[in-house]
Amino acid sequence: MTMSPMTRRILPVLLITAMFVPAFGAEVRDLADLLARHRQAHDLPGLAAMVLRDGRITAAGAVGVRKASHDAPLTIHDRFHIGSCTKAMTATLCAVLVDQKLLDWNASVGAVLGKQFAVHPEWNPITMAQLLNHRGGAPAELPLAVFATRGQNTQTARRRTVELLLSEPPGPTDQFVYSNAGYVIVGAMLESLTGKSWEDLIRQHLFDPLEMTSAGFGAPGLPGTLDQPRGHRSDGTPLEPTPFADNPLAIGPAGTVHLTLGDWLKFAGLHLRGMRAPDHPQENHTLLGISLDSFARLTTPPNRDSSPAYTHGWIVARSPLTGDSALTHDGSNTLWYATIWLWPRLNLAIVVAANQGGDSAAAACHAALQGILQQELAPRTPAAGER
């Protein structure tokens, strides 16, 4: 069956099926030895990683324990908090809603929120796209009062946060300022336009269609059990999964998602598909109802001179080992650490996560990722029957 250019350009949500679910390859390489070295070198409770290549999971591993001084082992099926890697998901949700004609990339703060909040006039012209790219004047630090909203109703707390943010003038819009606050404002814009919470929207339009069944918000697991890993402070102290084991849920659009690495790779696979679509028309490109124009926006900095090259929840980087252009982001709520890299030319994604925050966890995740990438780049011995 031949698809018209328009059909290839945007496909309806109804066409997404299990084809988005990465299957485990016939032989999944065990990453345990590599991960164990980096876990031990950096004294972490646990470390896990998974690889998606050509649409299949080809390597995976988890080492260590769910909680320091306990025996419950970390597994590749456990849920990890991914912190600011949530931002790419919020931006992707925006793309879905843009292509459904429910909003526009240039929707302004004043037009969307002006009737609900006392908006300082200087916020009025700032657009959703500017906020998603950290060039909308949103502050680098959240108001301290936001952290007192833990345990409150999420939407009430988010509304209070946005009231505080919009009551003060924005900063300059001609420079990059990394801002969780900007994504909170975007979340409020989505809620205002749809009448649904950001949590319900991202479940409906992203998690459910991609079958990301493990995805949730806040610290994973139940207090008093070890059904899921615990997050740990940088000194190795574990915290029970209460509202105080994560940032306030009010800032969800900026960084409160947890999920398994396998489900995270479903999201990564969506982006690999979108980035590869223009040059690989022979591949199946069901794209969650997102047009290729919107995918280009999601993965391309707003202008060539952008520094850093940040776009819609992703950093566009040059891979030191391959020289390829890649998408990447790190995330941490200070109790977990996670990193993701996508290489479209290689049709490859790698995710690594630790159940501890801090510099040691960051170093372990990055070192493990480099080691895994080196394995992926090594010449492959053909399997029997492939010669």
CSV table of C-alpha atoms in Angstrom, one decimal:
chain,number,residue,atom,x,y,z
A,1,MET,CA,0.0,0.0,0.0
A,2,THR,CA,1.4,3.4,-1.0
A,3,MET,CA,0.8,6.3,1.3
A,4,SER,CA,0.4,9.8,-0.1
A,5,PRO,CA,2.8,12.5,1.1
A,6,MET,CA,0.1,14.0,3.2
A,7,THR,CA,-0.7,10.7,4.8
A,8,ARG,CA,2.9,10.2,5.6
A,9,ARG,CA,3.2,13.7,7.0
A,10,ILE,CA,0.6,13.2,9.7
A,11,LEU,CA,-1.0,10.0,10.7
A,12,PRO,CA,-4.0,9.7,13.0
A,13,VAL,CA,-3.6,8.6,16.6
A,14,LEU,CA,-5.8,5.5,15.8
A,15,LEU,CA,-2.9,4.0,13.8
A,16,ILE,CA,-0.6,3.6,16.8
A,17,THR,CA,-0.4,0.1,18.0
A,18,ALA,CA,2.1,-2.2,19.6
A,19,MET,CA,4.5,-1.3,16.9
A,20,PHE,CA,5.6,1.5,19.3
A,21,VAL,CA,6.5,-1.1,21.9
A,22,PRO,CA,10.2,-2.0,21.7
A,23,ALA,CA,10.5,-5.8,21.7
A,24,PHE,CA,13.5,-7.5,23.3
A,25,GLY,CA,15.9,-8.7,20.6
A,26,ALA,CA,16.7,-12.4,20.2
A,27,GLU,CA,19.9,-11.8,22.1
A,28,VAL,CA,19.9,-9.1,24.8
A,29,ARG,CA,23.4,-8.3,25.9
A,30,ASP,CA,23.9,-8.3,29.6
A,31,LEU,CA,25.3,-4.9,30.9
A,32,ALA,CA,25.7,-6.1,34.5
A,33,ASP,CA,29.5,-6.4,34.5
A,34,LEU,CA,29.9,-2.9,33.0
A,35,LEU,CA,27.4,-1.3,35.3
A,36,ALA,CA,28.9,-3.1,38.4
A,37,ARG,CA,32.2,-1.5,37.8
A,38,HIS,CA,30.8,2.0,37.7
A,39,ARG,CA,28.5,1.4,40.6
A,40,GLN,CA,31.4,0.2,42.7
A,41,ALA,CA,33.7,3.0,41.6
A,42,HIS,CA,31.1,5.7,42.6
A,43,ASP,CA,29.7,3.9,45.6
A,44,LEU,CA,26.0,3.9,44.5
A,45,PRO,CA,23.1,1.8,45.8
A,46,GLY,CA,22.0,0.9,42.3
A,47,LEU,CA,22.6,1.5,38.6
A,48,ALA,CA,20.7,0.4,35.5
A,49,ALA,CA,20.8,0.9,31.8
A,50,MET,CA,19.0,-0.2,28.6
A,51,VAL,CA,19.7,0.1,24.9
A,52,LEU,CA,17.2,0.5,22.0
A,53,ARG,CA,18.7,-0.2,18.5
A,54,ASP,CA,16.7,-0.5,15.3
A,55,GLY,CA,13.5,-0.6,17.3
A,56,ARG,CA,14.5,-3.5,19.5
A,57,ILE,CA,16.0,-3.7,23.0
A,58,THR,CA,19.4,-5.1,22.5
A,59,ALA,CA,21.1,-4.7,25.9
A,60,ALA,CA,20.0,-4.2,29.4
A,61,GLY,CA,21.2,-4.5,33.0
A,62,ALA,CA,20.6,-3.5,36.6
A,63,VAL,CA,23.0,-3.9,39.5
A,64,GLY,CA,22.9,-3.1,43.2
A,65,VAL,CA,20.0,-2.8,45.6
A,66,ARG,CA,16.7,-0.9,45.8
A,67,LYS,CA,17.6,0.6,49.1
A,68,ALA,CA,21.0,1.0,50.8
A,69,SER,CA,21.7,-1.6,53.6
A,70,HIS,CA,18.9,-3.9,52.3
A,71,ASP,CA,19.0,-7.0,50.2
A,72,ALA,CA,16.2,-6.4,47.7
A,73,PRO,CA,18.0,-6.3,44.3
A,74,LEU,CA,17.5,-3.6,41.7
A,75,THR,CA,16.0,-5.0,38.5
A,76,ILE,CA,15.5,-3.8,34.9
A,77,HIS,CA,11.8,-3.7,35.6
A,78,ASP,CA,12.0,-1.2,38.4
A,79,ARG,CA,10.8,2.4,38.1
A,80,PHE,CA,13.2,5.3,38.1
A,81,HIS,CA,12.6,9.0,38.7
A,82,ILE,CA,13.9,10.8,35.6
A,83,GLY,CA,13.6,14.4,36.8
A,84,SER,CA,14.0,17.1,34.1
A,85,CYS,CA,13.9,14.5,31.3
A,86,THR,CA,10.2,15.0,31.9
A,87,LYS,CA,10.5,18.3,29.9
A,88,ALA,CA,10.8,16.5,26.6
A,89,MET,CA,7.6,14.7,27.4
A,90,THR,CA,5.8,17.9,28.1
A,91,ALA,CA,7.0,19.5,24.9
A,92,THR,CA,5.9,16.4,23.0
A,93,LEU,CA,2.5,16.6,24.6
A,94,CYS,CA,2.4,20.2,23.3
A,95,ALA,CA,3.2,18.9,19.8
A,96,VAL,CA,0.3,16.4,19.9
A,97,LEU,CA,-2.1,19.2,21.0
A,98,VAL,CA,-0.8,21.6,18.4
A,99,ASP,CA,-1.5,19.1,15.6
A,100,GLN,CA,-4.9,18.5,17.0
A,101,LYS,CA,-5.5,22.2,16.6
A,102,LEU,CA,-6.1,22.7,20.3
A,103,LEU,CA,-3.3,25.3,20.7
A,104,ASP,CA,-0.6,27.0,18.8
A,105,TRP,CA,3.2,27.1,19.4
A,106,ASN,CA,2.9,30.9,19.5
A,107,ALA,CA,0.0,30.9,22.0
A,108,SER,CA,0.9,33.8,24.4
A,109,VAL,CA,0.8,33.8,28.2
A,110,GLY,CA,-1.5,36.8,28.2
A,111,ALA,CA,-4.0,35.4,25.8
A,112,VAL,CA,-4.2,32.0,27.5
A,113,LEU,CA,-3.9,32.9,31.2
A,114,GLY,CA,-4.8,36.6,31.3
A,115,LYS,CA,-8.4,36.0,32.3
A,116,GLN,CA,-7.5,33.6,35.2
A,117,PHE,CA,-4.5,35.2,36.7
A,118,ALA,CA,-3.3,38.7,37.5
A,119,VAL,CA,-0.6,38.7,34.9
A,120,HIS,CA,2.2,41.3,34.9
A,121,PRO,CA,1.9,43.1,31.6
A,122,GLU,CA,5.4,42.1,30.5
A,123,TRP,CA,4.3,38.4,30.5
A,124,ASN,CA,1.5,39.0,28.0
A,125,PRO,CA,3.4,38.6,24.7
A,126,ILE,CA,5.6,35.7,25.8
A,127,THR,CA,4.8,32.5,23.9
A,128,MET,CA,4.6,28.8,24.8
A,129,ALA,CA,7.5,28.1,22.4
A,130,GLN,CA,9.8,30.6,24.1
A,131,LEU,CA,9.1,29.0,27.5
A,132,LEU,CA,9.7,25.5,26.2
A,133,ASN,CA,13.1,26.7,24.9
A,134,HIS,CA,14.0,28.5,28.2
A,135,ARG,CA,14.0,31.9,26.4
A,136,GLY,CA,10.7,33.2,27.8
A,137,GLY,CA,12.1,35.2,30.8
A,138,ALA,CA,11.0,32.6,33.4
A,139,PRO,CA,13.2,32.7,36.4
A,140,ALA,CA,16.0,30.2,37.1
A,141,GLU,CA,14.7,29.6,40.6
A,142,LEU,CA,11.3,28.7,41.8
A,143,PRO,CA,9.6,30.8,44.5
A,144,LEU,CA,10.4,29.2,47.9
A,145,ALA,CA,6.7,29.2,48.7
A,146,VAL,CA,6.3,26.5,46.1
A,147,PHE,CA,8.0,24.0,48.3
A,148,ALA,CA,5.5,24.5,51.0
A,149,THR,CA,2.8,23.1,48.6
A,150,ARG,CA,3.9,19.5,49.1
A,151,GLY,CA,1.0,17.4,50.1
A,152,GLN,CA,-1.6,19.8,48.7
A,153,ASN,CA,-4.0,19.2,45.9
A,154,THR,CA,-1.7,19.2,42.8
A,155,GLN,CA,-3.8,21.6,40.6
A,156,THR,CA,-4.4,24.0,43.5
A,157,ALA,CA,-0.7,24.0,44.2
A,158,ARG,CA,0.2,24.5,40.5
A,159,ARG,CA,-2.3,27.4,40.3
A,160,ARG,CA,-0.7,29.0,43.3
A,161,THR,CA,2.8,28.6,41.8
A,162,VAL,CA,1.7,30.2,38.5
A,163,GLU,CA,0.1,33.1,40.4
A,164,LEU,CA,3.4,33.8,42.2
A,165,LEU,CA,5.4,33.5,38.9
A,166,LEU,CA,3.2,35.7,36.8
A,167,SER,CA,2.8,38.4,39.5
A,168,GLU,CA,6.4,39.5,38.9
A,169,PRO,CA,7.9,40.7,35.6
A,170,PRO,CA,9.8,38.2,33.5
A,171,GLY,CA,13.5,38.4,32.9
A,172,PRO,CA,15.1,39.1,29.5
A,173,THR,CA,13.9,37.0,26.6
A,174,ASP,CA,17.0,37.4,24.5
A,175,GLN,CA,19.1,34.9,26.5
A,176,PHE,CA,18.9,31.3,27.6
A,177,VAL,CA,17.9,30.8,31.3
A,178,TYR,CA,17.2,27.2,32.2
A,179,SER,CA,13.9,27.3,34.1
A,180,ASN,CA,11.6,24.8,35.7
A,181,ALA,CA,9.2,27.6,36.2
A,182,GLY,CA,8.7,28.1,32.5
A,183,TYR,CA,7.5,24.6,32.1
A,184,VAL,CA,5.1,25.0,35.0
A,185,ILE,CA,3.6,28.0,33.2
A,186,VAL,CA,3.3,25.9,30.0
A,187,GLY,CA,1.5,23.2,32.0
A,188,ALA,CA,-0.9,25.8,33.3
A,189,MET,CA,-1.5,27.0,29.7
A,190,LEU,CA,-2.3,23.4,28.6
A,191,GLU,CA,-4.7,23.0,31.6
A,192,SER,CA,-6.4,26.3,30.8
A,193,LEU,CA,-6.9,25.4,27.1
A,194,THR,CA,-8.2,21.9,27.6
A,195,GLY,CA,-9.9,21.9,31.1
A,196,LYS,CA,-7.8,18.9,32.0
A,197,SER,CA,-4.8,18.5,34.3
A,198,TRP,CA,-1.3,18.1,32.9
A,199,GLU,CA,-1.2,14.7,34.5
A,200,ASP,CA,-4.4,13.6,32.7
A,201,LEU,CA,-3.3,15.1,29.4
A,202,ILE,CA,0.1,13.4,29.4
A,203,ARG,CA,-1.5,10.1,30.3
A,204,GLN,CA,-4.2,10.4,27.6
A,205,HIS,CA,-2.0,11.7,24.8
A,206,LEU,CA,1.4,10.1,25.5
A,207,PHE,CA,1.6,7.4,28.1
A,208,ASP,CA,-1.5,5.5,27.2
A,209,PRO,CA,-0.9,5.5,23.4
A,210,LEU,CA,2.7,4.5,23.8
A,211,GLU,CA,1.7,1.8,26.4
A,212,MET,CA,4.0,3.4,29.0
A,213,THR,CA,2.1,1.6,31.7
A,214,SER,CA,4.7,2.1,34.4
A,215,ALA,CA,4.7,5.9,34.1
A,216,GLY,CA,3.6,7.9,37.1
A,217,PHE,CA,4.4,11.0,39.1
A,218,GLY,CA,6.5,11.6,42.2
A,219,ALA,CA,8.6,9.1,44.0
A,220,PRO,CA,7.9,5.5,42.9
A,221,GLY,CA,6.7,2.8,45.3
A,222,LEU,CA,4.7,2.6,48.5
A,223,PRO,CA,6.0,3.6,51.9
A,224,GLY,CA,6.8,0.7,54.2
A,225,THR,CA,7.5,-1.7,51.4
A,226,LEU,CA,10.4,-2.3,49.0
A,227,ASP,CA,8.2,-2.8,45.9
A,228,GLN,CA,10.3,-0.2,44.1
A,229,PRO,CA,13.7,1.4,44.5
A,230,ARG,CA,14.2,4.3,47.0
A,231,GLY,CA,15.8,7.5,46.0
A,232,HIS,CA,19.0,8.4,48.0
A,233,ARG,CA,20.6,11.6,48.9
A,234,SER,CA,24.1,12.2,47.6
A,235,ASP,CA,25.5,10.8,50.9
A,236,GLY,CA,23.6,7.5,50.4
A,237,THR,CA,20.7,8.2,52.8
A,238,PRO,CA,17.5,6.6,51.4
A,239,LEU,CA,14.1,8.4,51.6
A,240,GLU,CA,10.7,6.7,51.8
A,241,PRO,CA,8.4,7.6,48.9
A,242,THR,CA,6.4,10.4,50.5
A,243,PRO,CA,5.7,13.9,49.1
A,244,PHE,CA,9.0,14.9,50.6
A,245,ALA,CA,10.9,12.5,48.5
A,246,ASP,CA,10.4,14.5,45.3
A,247,ASN,CA,9.9,18.1,44.2
A,248,PRO,CA,6.4,19.4,44.7
A,249,LEU,CA,4.0,17.8,42.3
A,250,ALA,CA,3.0,21.4,41.3
A,251,ILE,CA,6.1,21.5,39.1
A,252,GLY,CA,5.2,18.2,37.3
A,253,PRO,CA,5.6,19.5,33.7
A,254,ALA,CA,9.2,20.3,34.5
A,255,GLY,CA,10.2,17.1,36.2
A,256,THR,CA,8.2,14.6,38.3
A,257,VAL,CA,7.8,11.5,36.0
A,258,HIS,CA,9.0,8.1,37.1
A,259,LEU,CA,8.9,4.9,34.9
A,260,THR,CA,10.8,1.8,33.9
A,261,LEU,CA,13.7,2.1,31.5
A,262,GLY,CA,11.8,0.0,29.0
A,263,ASP,CA,8.9,2.4,29.0
A,264,TRP,CA,11.3,5.3,28.7
A,265,LEU,CA,12.7,3.7,25.5
A,266,LYS,CA,9.2,3.7,24.0
A,267,PHE,CA,9.3,7.5,24.2
A,268,ALA,CA,12.8,7.5,22.9
A,269,GLY,CA,11.7,5.3,20.0
A,270,LEU,CA,9.0,7.7,19.1
A,271,HIS,CA,11.6,10.5,18.7
A,272,LEU,CA,14.0,8.3,16.8
A,273,ARG,CA,11.2,7.6,14.4
A,274,GLY,CA,10.3,11.2,14.0
A,275,MET,CA,13.9,12.3,13.4
A,276,ARG,CA,14.6,9.5,10.9
A,277,ALA,CA,11.3,9.9,9.0
A,278,PRO,CA,12.4,12.4,6.3
A,279,ASP,CA,15.4,10.3,5.2
A,280,HIS,CA,13.9,6.9,5.7
A,281,PRO,CA,10.5,6.8,4.0
A,282,GLN,CA,10.7,3.0,3.7
A,283,GLU,CA,10.3,2.7,7.5
A,284,ASN,CA,7.0,2.7,9.4
A,285,HIS,CA,6.5,6.2,10.7
A,286,THR,CA,3.3,6.2,12.7
A,287,LEU,CA,4.1,9.2,14.8
A,288,LEU,CA,1.4,9.5,17.5
A,289,GLY,CA,-0.5,12.0,15.3
A,290,ILE,CA,2.5,14.4,15.3
A,291,SER,CA,3.3,16.0,12.0
A,292,LEU,CA,6.8,15.9,10.7
A,293,ASP,CA,6.9,19.7,10.9
A,294,SER,CA,6.2,19.4,14.6
A,295,PHE,CA,8.9,16.7,15.0
A,296,ALA,CA,11.4,19.0,13.3
A,297,ARG,CA,10.5,21.8,15.7
A,298,LEU,CA,10.8,19.4,18.7
A,299,THR,CA,14.3,18.4,17.7
A,300,THR,CA,15.8,21.5,16.1
A,301,PRO,CA,17.1,24.6,18.1
A,302,PRO,CA,15.1,27.8,17.5
A,303,ASN,CA,18.0,29.2,15.5
A,304,ARG,CA,21.4,28.0,14.3
A,305,ASP,CA,23.2,30.4,16.7
A,306,SER,CA,21.4,29.2,19.8
A,307,SER,CA,23.8,28.6,22.7
A,308,PRO,CA,23.3,26.2,24.2
A,309,ALA,CA,21.6,24.3,21.4
A,310,TYR,CA,18.4,23.6,23.5
A,311,THR,CA,15.1,22.8,22.0
A,312,HIS,CA,11.8,21.7,23.5
A,313,GLY,CA,13.2,19.6,26.4
A,314,TRP,CA,16.3,18.4,24.5
A,315,ILE,CA,19.9,19.4,24.1
A,316,VAL,CA,21.2,18.9,20.6
A,317,ALA,CA,24.8,17.7,21.1
A,318,ARG,CA,27.7,16.4,19.0
A,319,SER,CA,28.6,12.9,20.2
A,320,PRO,CA,32.3,12.7,21.2
A,321,LEU,CA,32.7,9.1,20.1
A,322,THR,CA,30.8,9.2,16.8
A,323,GLY,CA,30.7,12.9,15.7
A,324,ASP,CA,27.0,12.4,15.1
A,325,SER,CA,24.3,14.9,16.1
A,326,ALA,CA,22.4,13.5,19.0
A,327,LEU,CA,19.6,14.5,21.4
A,328,THR,CA,20.3,14.3,25.1
A,329,HIS,CA,19.1,15.4,28.6
A,330,ASP,CA,19.9,14.7,32.2
A,331,GLY,CA,17.5,14.7,35.0
A,332,SER,CA,17.7,14.7,38.8
A,333,ASN,CA,15.5,15.7,41.8
A,334,THR,CA,18.7,15.3,44.0
A,335,LEU,CA,17.6,11.8,45.0
A,336,TRP,CA,17.9,10.1,41.6
A,337,TYR,CA,20.0,10.6,38.4
A,338,ALA,CA,19.1,9.8,34.9
A,339,THR,CA,20.5,10.4,31.4
A,340,ILE,CA,19.2,9.7,27.9
A,341,TRP,CA,20.9,9.9,24.5
A,342,LEU,CA,19.5,9.5,21.1
A,343,TRP,CA,21.5,9.0,17.9
A,344,PRO,CA,19.2,9.1,14.8
A,345,ARG,CA,21.8,8.1,12.2
A,346,LEU,CA,22.5,5.0,14.3
A,347,ASN,CA,18.9,4.4,15.1
A,348,LEU,CA,20.1,4.1,18.7
A,349,ALA,CA,19.0,5.2,22.1
A,350,ILE,CA,20.6,4.6,25.5
A,351,VAL,CA,19.2,5.4,28.9
A,352,VAL,CA,21.0,5.1,32.3
A,353,ALA,CA,19.6,5.7,35.7
A,354,ALA,CA,20.8,5.6,39.4
A,355,ASN,CA,18.7,5.6,42.5
A,356,GLN,CA,20.9,8.3,44.1
A,357,GLY,CA,21.5,11.9,43.3
A,358,GLY,CA,24.6,14.1,43.3
A,359,ASP,CA,27.9,14.3,41.5
A,360,SER,CA,28.9,10.7,42.0
A,361,ALA,CA,25.6,9.4,40.5
A,362,ALA,CA,26.0,11.8,37.5
A,363,ALA,CA,29.6,10.6,36.9
A,364,ALA,CA,28.6,7.0,37.1
A,365,CYS,CA,25.7,7.4,34.7
A,366,HIS,CA,27.8,9.3,32.2
A,367,ALA,CA,30.7,6.9,32.4
A,368,ALA,CA,28.4,3.9,32.0
A,369,LEU,CA,26.8,5.5,29.0
A,370,GLN,CA,30.1,6.0,27.3
A,371,GLY,CA,31.1,2.4,28.0
A,372,ILE,CA,27.8,1.1,26.5
A,373,LEU,CA,28.2,3.3,23.4
A,374,GLN,CA,31.7,2.0,22.9
A,375,GLN,CA,30.3,-1.5,22.9
A,376,GLU,CA,27.6,-0.5,20.4
A,377,LEU,CA,30.2,1.0,18.1
A,378,ALA,CA,32.5,-2.1,18.2
A,379,PRO,CA,32.4,-4.4,15.2
A,380,ARG,CA,29.7,-7.0,15.6
A,381,THR,CA,30.3,-10.7,15.0
A,382,PRO,CA,27.6,-12.0,12.8
A,383,ALA,CA,25.3,-14.6,14.4
A,384,ALA,CA,25.0,-18.0,13.0
A,385,GLY,CA,23.0,-17.9,9.7
A,386,GLU,CA,24.0,-14.2,9.1
A,387,ARG,CA,27.3,-14.9,7.3
